[in-house]
XYZ file of C-alpha atoms in Angstrom:
679
model
C -30.674 37.332 -118.627
C -29.769 36.731 -115.002
C -26.286 38.048 -115.587
C -27.695 41.145 -117.266
C -30.039 41.822 -114.359
C -27.179 41.380 -111.885
C -24.869 43.791 -113.684
C -27.620 46.375 -114.205
C -28.470 46.199 -110.503
C -24.823 46.779 -109.560
C -24.588 49.739 -111.949
C -27.705 51.339 -110.511
C -26.483 50.754 -106.941
C -23.098 52.306 -107.688
C -24.729 55.199 -109.515
C -26.978 56.258 -106.658
C -24.422 55.375 -104.004
C -21.892 57.738 -105.502
C -24.427 60.566 -105.552
C -24.960 60.335 -101.795
C -21.276 59.937 -100.877
C -19.440 62.354 -103.145
C -18.955 66.029 -102.543
C -19.485 68.484 -105.366
C -16.828 68.225 -108.043
C -16.189 69.697 -111.465
C -19.281 69.186 -113.587
C -18.937 67.054 -116.740
C -19.596 68.359 -120.171
C -23.350 68.008 -120.677
C -23.782 66.178 -124.000
C -27.336 67.361 -124.526
C -26.970 71.142 -124.326
C -29.301 73.126 -126.549
C -26.472 74.917 -128.385
C -25.007 71.725 -129.905
C -24.748 72.021 -133.704
C -24.429 69.622 -136.655
C -23.563 70.060 -140.326
C -24.474 66.599 -141.616
C -28.246 67.069 -142.038
C -28.289 70.043 -144.429
C -24.520 70.575 -145.132
C -24.633 73.829 -143.182
C -24.518 74.409 -139.436
C -27.804 73.843 -137.620
C -28.608 73.320 -133.939
C -29.385 69.664 -133.286
C -32.562 70.839 -131.568
C -33.789 72.263 -134.909
C -32.960 69.371 -137.235
C -35.844 67.318 -138.682
C -33.833 64.079 -138.752
C -32.760 61.974 -135.798
C -29.182 62.951 -134.927
C -26.572 61.975 -132.325
C -23.340 63.850 -131.632
C -20.360 62.298 -129.856
C -18.260 65.104 -128.419
C -14.479 65.139 -128.050
C -14.663 64.562 -124.297
C -16.889 61.490 -124.771
C -14.534 60.182 -127.471
C -11.544 60.541 -125.157
C -13.445 58.881 -122.283
C -14.107 55.785 -124.390
C -11.888 52.764 -123.698
C -11.624 52.212 -127.464
C -9.307 53.672 -130.079
C -11.117 52.739 -133.289
C -14.112 54.702 -134.514
C -16.386 51.701 -135.062
C -15.937 50.746 -131.399
C -16.474 54.286 -130.078
C -19.818 54.265 -131.914
C -21.075 51.121 -130.183
C -23.095 53.026 -127.560
C -25.117 55.032 -130.120
C -28.835 54.271 -130.336
C -29.871 52.504 -133.549
C -26.274 51.589 -134.376
C -25.224 47.970 -134.635
C -21.730 46.590 -135.123
C -21.733 43.030 -136.442
C -18.131 42.420 -135.447
C -16.472 42.107 -132.059
C -13.744 44.729 -131.565
C -11.221 41.900 -131.335
C -11.990 40.797 -134.872
C -9.394 43.134 -136.409
C -10.370 42.278 -139.937
C -9.137 45.601 -141.233
C -9.870 44.839 -144.884
C -13.441 43.594 -144.786
C -16.592 45.493 -145.712
C -17.927 47.853 -143.080
C -19.654 45.537 -140.651
C -22.036 48.003 -139.065
C -25.536 49.115 -139.898
C -27.945 51.818 -138.761
C -31.611 51.073 -138.159
C -31.357 47.522 -139.434
C -30.624 48.251 -143.118
C -27.687 45.829 -143.234
C -23.974 46.047 -143.670
C -22.161 48.470 -145.942
C -25.213 50.676 -146.419
C -24.258 53.629 -144.215
C -22.067 56.430 -145.562
C -18.904 57.322 -143.653
C -17.365 60.801 -144.097
C -14.163 62.437 -142.881
C -14.509 66.234 -143.013
C -17.001 65.846 -145.838
C -14.877 63.386 -147.862
C -16.423 59.912 -148.376
C -14.471 56.986 -146.949
C -16.681 54.029 -147.923
C -18.228 55.202 -151.150
C -17.852 53.382 -154.459
C -14.141 54.115 -154.344
C -13.522 52.226 -151.142
C -16.172 49.650 -151.937
C -14.020 48.492 -154.830
C -11.875 46.942 -152.108
C -14.677 46.858 -149.510
C -12.377 48.548 -147.042
C -12.824 51.079 -144.284
C -9.692 51.563 -142.190
C -11.359 52.172 -138.838
C -8.129 53.167 -137.105
C -7.126 55.605 -139.820
C -7.022 58.719 -137.620
C -5.914 59.263 -133.994
C -8.909 59.998 -131.816
C -7.087 62.968 -130.228
C -7.597 64.708 -133.570
C -11.390 64.265 -133.686
C -13.546 67.224 -132.632
C -16.833 65.311 -132.812
C -18.655 62.537 -134.644
C -22.132 63.202 -136.065
C -24.512 60.307 -136.712
C -27.617 60.943 -138.829
C -30.181 58.135 -138.768
C -32.284 57.678 -141.858
C -31.583 58.019 -145.602
C -29.180 60.823 -146.560
C -29.104 60.535 -150.356
C -30.886 63.890 -150.766
C -27.830 65.421 -149.095
C -24.911 63.170 -150.028
C -26.050 60.827 -152.797
C -25.125 57.151 -152.945
C -24.419 54.931 -149.900
C -26.567 56.631 -147.255
C -29.443 54.133 -147.032
C -29.231 53.826 -143.260
C -27.675 57.183 -142.513
C -24.299 58.862 -142.295
C -21.392 58.780 -139.831
C -19.449 62.034 -140.177
C -16.046 62.417 -138.470
C -15.116 66.075 -138.025
C -11.527 66.881 -137.100
C -10.258 69.704 -134.921
C -9.120 73.094 -136.148
C -5.693 74.365 -135.078
C -5.959 75.815 -131.580
C -5.264 79.450 -130.679
C -2.913 78.267 -127.936
C -0.245 75.633 -128.362
C -1.413 72.091 -127.685
C 0.817 69.054 -127.737
C 0.816 65.580 -126.271
C 2.463 62.181 -126.566
C 0.927 58.862 -125.513
C 2.129 55.316 -125.068
C -0.097 52.250 -124.555
C 0.708 48.627 -123.735
C -1.590 45.718 -123.073
C -3.025 42.323 -123.946
C -1.684 40.243 -126.843
C 1.646 42.130 -126.791
C -0.080 45.258 -128.010
C 1.997 48.453 -128.086
C 0.883 51.836 -129.372
C 2.530 55.232 -129.591
C 0.920 58.480 -130.738
C 1.549 62.217 -130.782
C -0.455 65.396 -131.319
C 0.514 69.039 -131.858
C -1.588 72.095 -132.750
C -1.175 75.863 -132.755
C -1.893 79.124 -134.588
C 0.456 81.968 -135.404
C -1.085 85.035 -136.934
C -3.241 84.024 -139.879
C -1.637 80.577 -140.110
C -2.508 77.460 -138.180
C -1.273 73.894 -138.263
C -2.123 70.581 -136.676
C -0.337 67.253 -136.943
C -0.977 63.888 -135.314
C 0.140 60.338 -135.872
C 0.718 56.982 -134.340
C 1.971 53.449 -134.765
C 0.568 50.226 -133.337
C 1.782 46.653 -133.273
C -0.029 43.667 -131.795
C 0.136 39.893 -131.835
C -3.636 40.081 -132.205
C -6.303 37.680 -131.059
C -7.294 34.084 -131.721
C -10.611 33.980 -133.574
C -11.146 30.218 -133.295
C -12.309 27.769 -130.654
C -9.655 26.712 -128.130
C -10.183 23.051 -129.058
C -8.824 23.802 -132.540
C -5.745 25.470 -131.063
C -4.917 22.237 -129.207
C -5.228 20.079 -132.338
C -1.833 19.403 -133.922
C -3.505 19.207 -137.341
C -4.158 22.953 -137.056
C -0.636 24.125 -136.243
C -0.925 26.752 -139.010
C -3.483 28.735 -136.981
C -2.150 32.118 -135.904
C -3.387 35.194 -134.121
C -4.873 37.987 -136.206
C -1.824 40.201 -135.798
C -1.617 43.788 -136.991
C 0.946 46.524 -137.609
C -0.555 49.902 -138.464
C 0.738 53.442 -138.873
C -1.049 56.721 -139.507
C -0.255 60.428 -139.958
C -2.772 63.268 -140.250
C -1.902 66.912 -140.871
C -3.874 70.115 -141.368
C -2.725 73.569 -142.497
C -5.057 76.581 -142.346
C -4.864 80.203 -143.481
C -7.324 82.951 -142.534
C -7.551 85.604 -145.221
C -9.407 88.068 -143.045
C -12.184 87.258 -140.609
C -14.526 85.697 -143.164
C -12.375 83.752 -145.624
C -10.539 80.552 -144.685
C -8.351 78.049 -146.531
C -7.917 74.555 -145.148
C -5.610 71.830 -146.488
C -5.382 68.379 -144.889
C -3.508 65.179 -145.709
C -3.864 61.670 -144.334
C -1.620 58.646 -144.712
C -2.513 55.221 -143.327
C -0.966 51.798 -143.836
C -1.279 48.390 -142.230
C -0.385 44.746 -142.401
C -3.131 42.512 -141.008
C -2.907 38.787 -140.367
C -6.091 36.806 -141.001
C -5.618 33.867 -138.674
C -3.366 31.386 -140.452
C -0.090 31.155 -142.357
C 0.095 32.867 -145.752
C -3.191 34.713 -145.263
C -2.650 38.413 -144.651
C -3.095 41.753 -146.396
C -1.046 44.905 -146.818
C -2.956 48.130 -147.459
C -2.245 51.818 -147.834
C -4.560 54.823 -148.006
C -3.629 58.406 -148.904
C -6.169 61.212 -148.777
C -5.811 64.905 -149.605
C -8.426 67.616 -149.155
C -8.447 71.349 -149.939
C -11.310 73.637 -148.925
C -12.004 77.324 -149.329
C -14.846 78.935 -147.379
C -16.220 82.455 -147.201
C -18.815 83.642 -144.704
C -20.745 86.642 -145.961
C -23.415 88.742 -144.332
C -26.223 87.152 -146.340
C -24.453 84.372 -148.179
C -21.818 81.720 -147.414
C -19.996 79.741 -150.053
C -17.426 76.994 -150.074
C -15.458 74.812 -152.432
C -13.742 71.509 -151.771
C -11.495 69.248 -153.831
C -10.273 65.834 -152.694
C -8.155 62.940 -153.883
C -8.126 59.425 -152.387
C -5.715 56.667 -153.360
C -5.694 53.093 -152.061
C -3.237 50.268 -152.714
C -3.900 46.819 -151.321
C -2.492 43.306 -151.675
C -4.227 40.305 -150.135
C -2.086 37.195 -149.809
C -4.231 34.051 -150.072
C -3.235 30.671 -148.658
C -4.059 27.218 -149.984
C -7.591 26.656 -148.681
C -7.031 22.933 -148.130
C -3.691 22.888 -146.293
C -2.948 26.584 -145.570
C 0.681 25.536 -145.932
C 1.603 27.616 -148.962
C 0.844 30.889 -150.711
C -1.134 30.301 -153.892
C -2.046 33.785 -155.109
C -1.984 37.516 -154.490
C -5.085 39.676 -155.000
C -3.916 43.180 -155.840
C -5.590 46.550 -156.146
C -2.483 48.293 -157.501
C -3.788 51.839 -157.913
C -7.417 52.451 -157.026
C -8.254 56.100 -156.731
C -10.981 58.700 -156.763
C -10.942 62.423 -157.102
C -13.817 64.797 -156.669
C -14.953 68.298 -155.945
C -17.883 70.096 -154.387
C -19.219 73.632 -154.729
C -21.781 74.907 -152.254
C -23.630 78.122 -151.442
C -25.898 78.955 -148.493
C -28.106 82.042 -148.766
C -29.980 83.592 -145.826
C -33.185 85.433 -146.711
C -34.602 87.718 -144.008
C -33.229 85.345 -141.354
C -36.215 83.099 -142.029
C -35.185 81.111 -145.089
C -31.931 79.280 -145.684
C -31.175 77.866 -149.126
C -28.173 75.589 -149.571
C -27.398 74.569 -153.126
C -24.426 73.132 -154.901
C -22.845 70.579 -157.175
C -20.831 67.422 -156.403
C -18.539 65.618 -158.817
C -16.694 62.316 -158.339
C -14.588 60.106 -160.608
C -13.676 56.550 -159.555
C -10.909 54.348 -161.034
C -10.845 50.629 -160.143
C -8.122 48.226 -161.234
C -7.736 44.663 -159.985
C -5.080 42.102 -160.773
C -4.492 38.591 -159.481
C -1.120 36.842 -159.501
C -1.027 33.053 -159.236
C 2.174 31.776 -157.694
C 2.337 28.350 -159.379
C 0.918 29.145 -162.812
C 0.831 31.722 -165.604
C -2.863 32.432 -165.078
C -3.742 36.078 -165.722
C -6.909 37.216 -163.939
C -8.191 40.757 -163.439
C -10.842 43.452 -163.802
C -11.123 47.196 -164.262
C -13.819 49.834 -164.464
C -14.607 53.521 -164.186
C -17.517 55.374 -162.612
C -18.304 59.068 -162.896
C -20.936 60.936 -160.846
C -22.273 64.459 -161.208
C -24.983 65.612 -158.798
C -26.629 69.025 -158.256
C -28.557 69.462 -154.994
C -30.671 71.987 -153.127
C -31.821 72.165 -149.507
C -34.372 74.685 -148.195
C -35.131 75.478 -144.550
C -37.840 77.910 -143.432
C -38.449 79.247 -139.897
C -41.963 80.272 -138.870
C -43.881 81.288 -135.735
C -40.813 82.919 -134.164
C -38.673 79.846 -134.903
C -41.135 77.497 -133.226
C -41.939 75.815 -136.553
C -39.095 74.748 -138.862
C -39.731 73.192 -142.264
C -37.033 71.529 -144.357
C -37.034 70.053 -147.862
C -34.268 68.879 -150.150
C -33.680 67.304 -153.552
C -30.634 65.827 -155.234
C -30.250 64.559 -158.777
C -27.467 62.058 -159.405
C -26.216 61.047 -162.840
C -23.852 58.054 -162.597
C -22.007 56.783 -165.641
C -20.263 53.388 -165.656
C -17.755 52.738 -168.435
C -14.515 50.961 -169.454
C -15.645 47.844 -167.613
C -13.556 44.788 -168.314
C -13.013 41.333 -166.803
C -10.600 38.657 -167.996
C -9.207 35.273 -167.006
C -6.795 33.185 -169.072
C -7.455 29.957 -167.132
C -10.701 29.968 -165.127
C -11.648 26.754 -163.287
C -13.806 24.416 -165.383
C -14.309 27.146 -168.025
C -12.763 28.483 -171.206
C -10.635 31.599 -171.062
C -12.550 34.871 -171.429
C -11.957 38.588 -171.891
C -15.223 40.520 -171.510
C -15.567 44.238 -172.247
C -18.816 45.559 -170.816
C -21.027 48.168 -172.401
C -21.365 51.625 -170.937
C -24.371 52.231 -168.680
C -25.938 55.223 -166.915
C -28.195 55.596 -163.869
C -30.318 58.617 -163.047
C -31.644 59.096 -159.533
C -33.826 61.744 -157.892
C -33.589 61.699 -154.075
C -36.114 63.938 -152.286
C -36.596 64.520 -148.556
C -38.892 66.597 -146.344
C -39.169 67.225 -142.620
C -40.747 69.435 -140.013
C -39.838 70.386 -136.427
C -42.251 72.009 -133.984
C -41.245 73.507 -130.613
C -44.261 73.826 -128.277
C -41.810 75.426 -125.852
C -38.063 75.993 -125.600
C -37.411 72.530 -124.154
C -39.430 70.341 -126.519
C -39.055 69.280 -130.140
C -41.550 67.195 -132.135
C -40.343 65.965 -135.532
C -41.547 64.138 -138.603
C -39.551 63.381 -141.731
C -39.576 61.304 -144.891
C -36.607 60.608 -147.119
C -35.198 58.378 -149.832
C -31.847 56.716 -150.219
C -29.970 54.701 -152.809
C -26.716 52.786 -153.052
C -25.154 52.492 -156.472
C -23.353 49.205 -157.200
C -19.597 49.683 -157.184
C -17.309 48.913 -160.090
C -16.259 45.884 -158.014
C -19.871 44.610 -157.998
C -20.389 45.340 -161.685
C -17.210 44.106 -163.333
C -15.143 41.788 -161.126
C -15.427 38.030 -161.606
C -14.680 36.368 -158.281
C -13.136 32.923 -157.871
C -11.890 31.659 -154.518
C -11.614 27.943 -155.324
C -11.694 25.529 -158.248
C -15.308 24.668 -157.464
C -17.075 28.020 -157.477
C -17.098 31.227 -159.452
C -19.131 34.436 -159.137
C -19.660 36.175 -162.452
C -19.767 39.925 -162.915
C -23.191 41.504 -163.441
C -23.170 44.850 -165.286
C -26.995 44.825 -165.210
C -27.168 45.549 -161.472
C -29.428 48.408 -160.414
C -28.997 50.646 -157.337
C -30.466 49.525 -154.023
C -33.191 51.893 -152.791
C -35.020 52.746 -149.586
C -37.892 54.998 -148.470
C -38.106 55.874 -144.776
C -40.448 57.938 -142.652
C -40.123 58.572 -138.945
C -41.563 60.566 -136.073
C -39.563 61.775 -133.112
C -40.025 63.718 -129.879
C -37.474 64.978 -127.379
C -37.822 66.870 -124.129
C -35.443 68.470 -121.610
C -36.516 68.221 -117.949
C -35.175 70.135 -114.963
C -31.846 70.969 -116.692
C -30.682 67.438 -115.815
C -32.781 64.982 -117.816
C -33.185 64.527 -121.569
C -35.537 61.968 -123.146
C -35.904 61.163 -126.837
C -38.399 58.742 -128.438
C -38.558 57.822 -132.125
C -40.441 55.474 -134.440
C -39.167 54.675 -137.950
C -40.530 52.696 -140.877
C -38.566 51.759 -144.004
C -39.120 49.814 -147.193
C -35.988 48.762 -149.055
C -36.075 47.428 -152.615
C -33.603 45.866 -155.037
C -31.247 44.770 -152.269
C -28.260 43.033 -153.828
C -27.666 39.377 -153.020
C -26.164 36.276 -154.611
C -28.107 34.286 -157.216
C -27.120 30.784 -158.360
C -26.981 30.673 -162.170
C -25.707 27.110 -162.556
C -24.917 24.139 -160.341
C -23.722 20.683 -161.378
C -21.505 17.814 -160.299
C -18.174 16.731 -161.684
C -17.697 13.317 -160.164
C -18.680 13.662 -156.530
C -17.845 17.396 -156.316
C -20.473 20.094 -156.783
C -19.552 23.076 -158.953
C -21.488 26.342 -158.536
C -21.734 29.462 -160.619
C -23.309 32.539 -159.010
C -23.642 36.271 -159.568
C -24.768 39.363 -157.704
C -28.337 40.412 -158.488
C -31.138 42.640 -157.212
C -33.142 39.922 -155.512
C -34.865 41.068 -152.335
C -37.118 43.604 -150.690
C -36.974 44.267 -146.950
C -39.476 45.855 -144.568
C -37.962 47.554 -141.527
C -39.532 49.292 -138.561
C -38.523 50.002 -135.016
C -38.501 52.177 -131.912
C -35.605 54.090 -130.356
C -35.597 55.414 -126.796
C -32.811 57.478 -125.226
C -32.443 58.917 -121.725
C -29.541 61.026 -120.476
C -29.318 62.218 -116.893
C -26.804 64.422 -115.087
C -26.825 63.470 -111.402
C -24.396 66.213 -110.448
C -21.257 65.640 -108.411
C -19.498 64.620 -111.641
C -21.790 61.669 -112.393
C -23.864 61.270 -115.580
C -25.745 58.369 -117.178
C -26.729 57.609 -120.768
C -29.250 54.816 -121.465
C -30.799 53.775 -124.770
C -32.844 50.950 -126.244
C -33.588 49.961 -129.852
C -36.368 47.622 -130.939
C -35.862 46.718 -134.604
C -37.687 44.393 -136.983
C -36.064 43.705 -140.365
C -38.067 41.204 -142.440
C -37.626 39.851 -145.950
C -40.680 40.966 -147.894
C -39.628 39.476 -151.224
C -36.835 37.161 -152.390
C -36.618 36.267 -156.075
C -34.173 33.435 -155.429
C -35.838 31.695 -152.483
C -39.502 32.478 -151.885
C -39.452 30.403 -148.690
C -37.441 33.197 -147.041
C -40.256 35.701 -147.464
C -41.568 36.755 -144.068
C -38.369 35.709 -142.270
C -36.186 37.965 -140.142
C -32.948 39.259 -141.673
C -29.945 37.468 -140.198
C -27.508 39.354 -137.980
C -29.973 42.086 -136.997
C -30.819 42.072 -133.246
C -34.449 42.623 -132.329
C -33.460 44.140 -128.973
C -30.430 46.351 -128.329
C -29.700 47.771 -124.886
C -26.948 50.321 -124.222
C -25.941 51.952 -120.929
C -23.014 54.205 -120.058
C -22.057 55.919 -116.819
C -19.394 58.597 -116.679
C -17.828 59.975 -113.504
C -15.398 62.914 -113.457
C -13.447 63.919 -110.373
C -10.076 65.509 -111.266
C -8.883 65.415 -107.662
C -9.627 61.711 -107.232
C -10.341 59.605 -110.351
C -12.493 59.678 -113.472
C -14.034 56.804 -115.342
C -16.626 55.456 -117.736
C -18.496 52.157 -117.641
C -20.379 50.911 -120.718
C -22.762 47.990 -121.150
C -24.092 46.535 -124.392
C -26.656 43.766 -124.650
C -28.084 42.330 -127.885
C -30.890 39.781 -127.970
C -32.920 37.770 -130.486
C -30.483 37.500 -133.404
C -30.894 34.921 -136.151
C -27.699 33.489 -137.668
C -29.301 32.714 -141.037
C -32.083 34.061 -143.223
C -33.803 30.677 -142.979
C -34.318 31.469 -139.268
C -33.295 27.941 -138.296
C -30.570 29.002 -135.873
C -30.501 31.783 -133.328
C -27.387 33.185 -131.709
C -26.997 33.358 -127.972
C -27.773 36.744 -126.472
C -24.594 38.803 -126.356
C -23.467 41.163 -123.605
C -20.207 42.985 -122.913
C -19.087 45.559 -120.346
C -16.138 47.908 -120.861
C -14.363 50.118 -118.324
C -12.026 53.084 -118.587
C -10.363 54.738 -115.556
C -8.040 57.738 -115.688
C -6.332 60.279 -113.422
C -4.468 63.429 -114.379
C -1.386 64.559 -112.441
C -0.420 68.008 -113.706
C 0.607 67.251 -117.300
C 0.563 63.470 -117.016
C -2.587 61.363 -117.457
C -2.610 57.691 -116.492
C -5.332 55.460 -117.937
C -6.504 51.869 -117.572
C -8.852 50.403 -120.184
C -10.552 47.039 -119.771
C -12.517 45.681 -122.722
C -15.029 42.850 -122.420
C -15.205 42.613 -118.619
C -17.834 39.893 -118.987
C -15.279 37.678 -120.763
C -17.521 36.969 -123.754
C -15.889 34.498 -126.142
C -18.493 34.312 -128.877
C -16.230 36.090 -131.364
C -12.811 36.028 -129.707
C -11.121 33.360 -127.605
C -8.946 35.784 -125.632
C -11.852 37.158 -123.608
C -11.107 40.172 -121.400
C -8.459 42.611 -122.690
C -6.368 44.994 -120.568
C -4.537 48.132 -121.703
C -2.629 50.764 -119.753
C -1.502 54.107 -121.135
C 0.357 57.262 -120.155
C -0.124 60.654 -121.848
C 2.130 63.677 -121.402
C 0.931 67.183 -122.349
C 3.719 69.553 -123.368
C 1.847 72.829 -122.864
């Protein structure tokens, strides 16, 4: 705590000192202007000031001012958001390790231009490629806190993170960047955008290579018995393109394609994965005088191979876990009608079809091990917004019905450990879910908004959860469970925000959630063979969690190019019920900080230097659900400095100034970059 107080005091001193010393400079973009809009709350454009749910928007300028490249790291300063992994972790193929409002990992939906990235398609390989798109391409990121199933269906228990890419620019834009830094990290990227007549195109891409970071204690690195330990290296490439056509002023066609691939080392010999993601999206929109409509079709394809080392010696490759051709395709039709400029009705239909195939090759045997399954979703939805009292009172309600069919489930193993061979074909199953929501916003004046909302969310088990038998050693096996039910949550919250003096914005919120049927691991059998214990487990709906908390945000523009953003989250996530271990009931959920502090200062002076300084501090975090061990409080400070000389921008990024080594031995990381703008 002493270190935190010292750093906060220095930040405050620098903040006010700069105000008194600096002459007036170009003003920064004010991130809390009243005309900011979002599409993620109702699927049609609405001012953030008029939305009933709690929303944050990260603008392009804030994204570019961040010292980070990956989306999960750029999001770290957002109130209510928690990343369970240090940015040095570089896991790259592990389930999304962030949560919103304490609901736990992998329970927040991530979208790219409306296309899901971590839905039941990606959850079959529990993979979100956080570096999949160059940040130069991102127009803004919208974060909706609270359940979003009434709008988007499965996955959105905690909320939604929606990445929205740029449109081709009217004037030519082009740039090239090169970065070098710690751990022999080298990155190159390019960006180009323009319009010509009715056509527009945008293309961006990049490649990165790095020796990576050591994720183990330095004492292990010095032990000759651990000479197989390596850095978590990575090689990653990405290309994103967009082609647009304007058929008149009101009708637009938009086609985009994304390709991403990587090879990620996991920290020792013979343990690495190779993954590839391709995504295609086609949209058609028409803006009428009283009615807007749109259609979207998308196709995602992922191929991944995980190379697994011998868990006892790590000296040889023993098997390859392969997802040879996992894919999903879907479509969405949507219509928004405006009635007398007072009522807005958005309705539509979503369809999605998921294909999961898994195969495991064993290097030293003929063992054949695999799983497959299909999942089909069809979901009509409607969202109604009404404006009353000269737009001072805004009422919103929505409902979505989801029909999810699981079929062609199969799991087989010709030589399972300590078991007879099996080939199981699972019966077809169907889930039906109704997800309602309601909210109200009242504006006592033009600078104040008071909100209240209630909503429901669900997360459908993936085909991976339902059908894949999992075996990582000869002494444990996790059976498939086709009887799993969706996880569910009900949340209500109240919120108030106020603009003061054109310089200060304050937002306060309270939320309360009850989550049921959370999926965990249940032991179905345990016995000894000699002195070794053998365990059989399976996923099951075993727990209920009560969550509540407070969020406070303050943003202040000091003038003279200096602005500050401070936020605090107090969150309590407790286990209300646990069918496996009743002794856990009443305990805090592991990995969820009770206190989260975030602070960011941004200074912009084109004639001198610009920079951003961010602080994150997490406190009171249990390492286990038994609440027997608590982690040390964690704090990190990150700095970005840049200066533009005509068309050339020089930048220095320093991550983890406080040299925290809780998750990564390398401590502070340094990166320098140069960007050249062609036009």
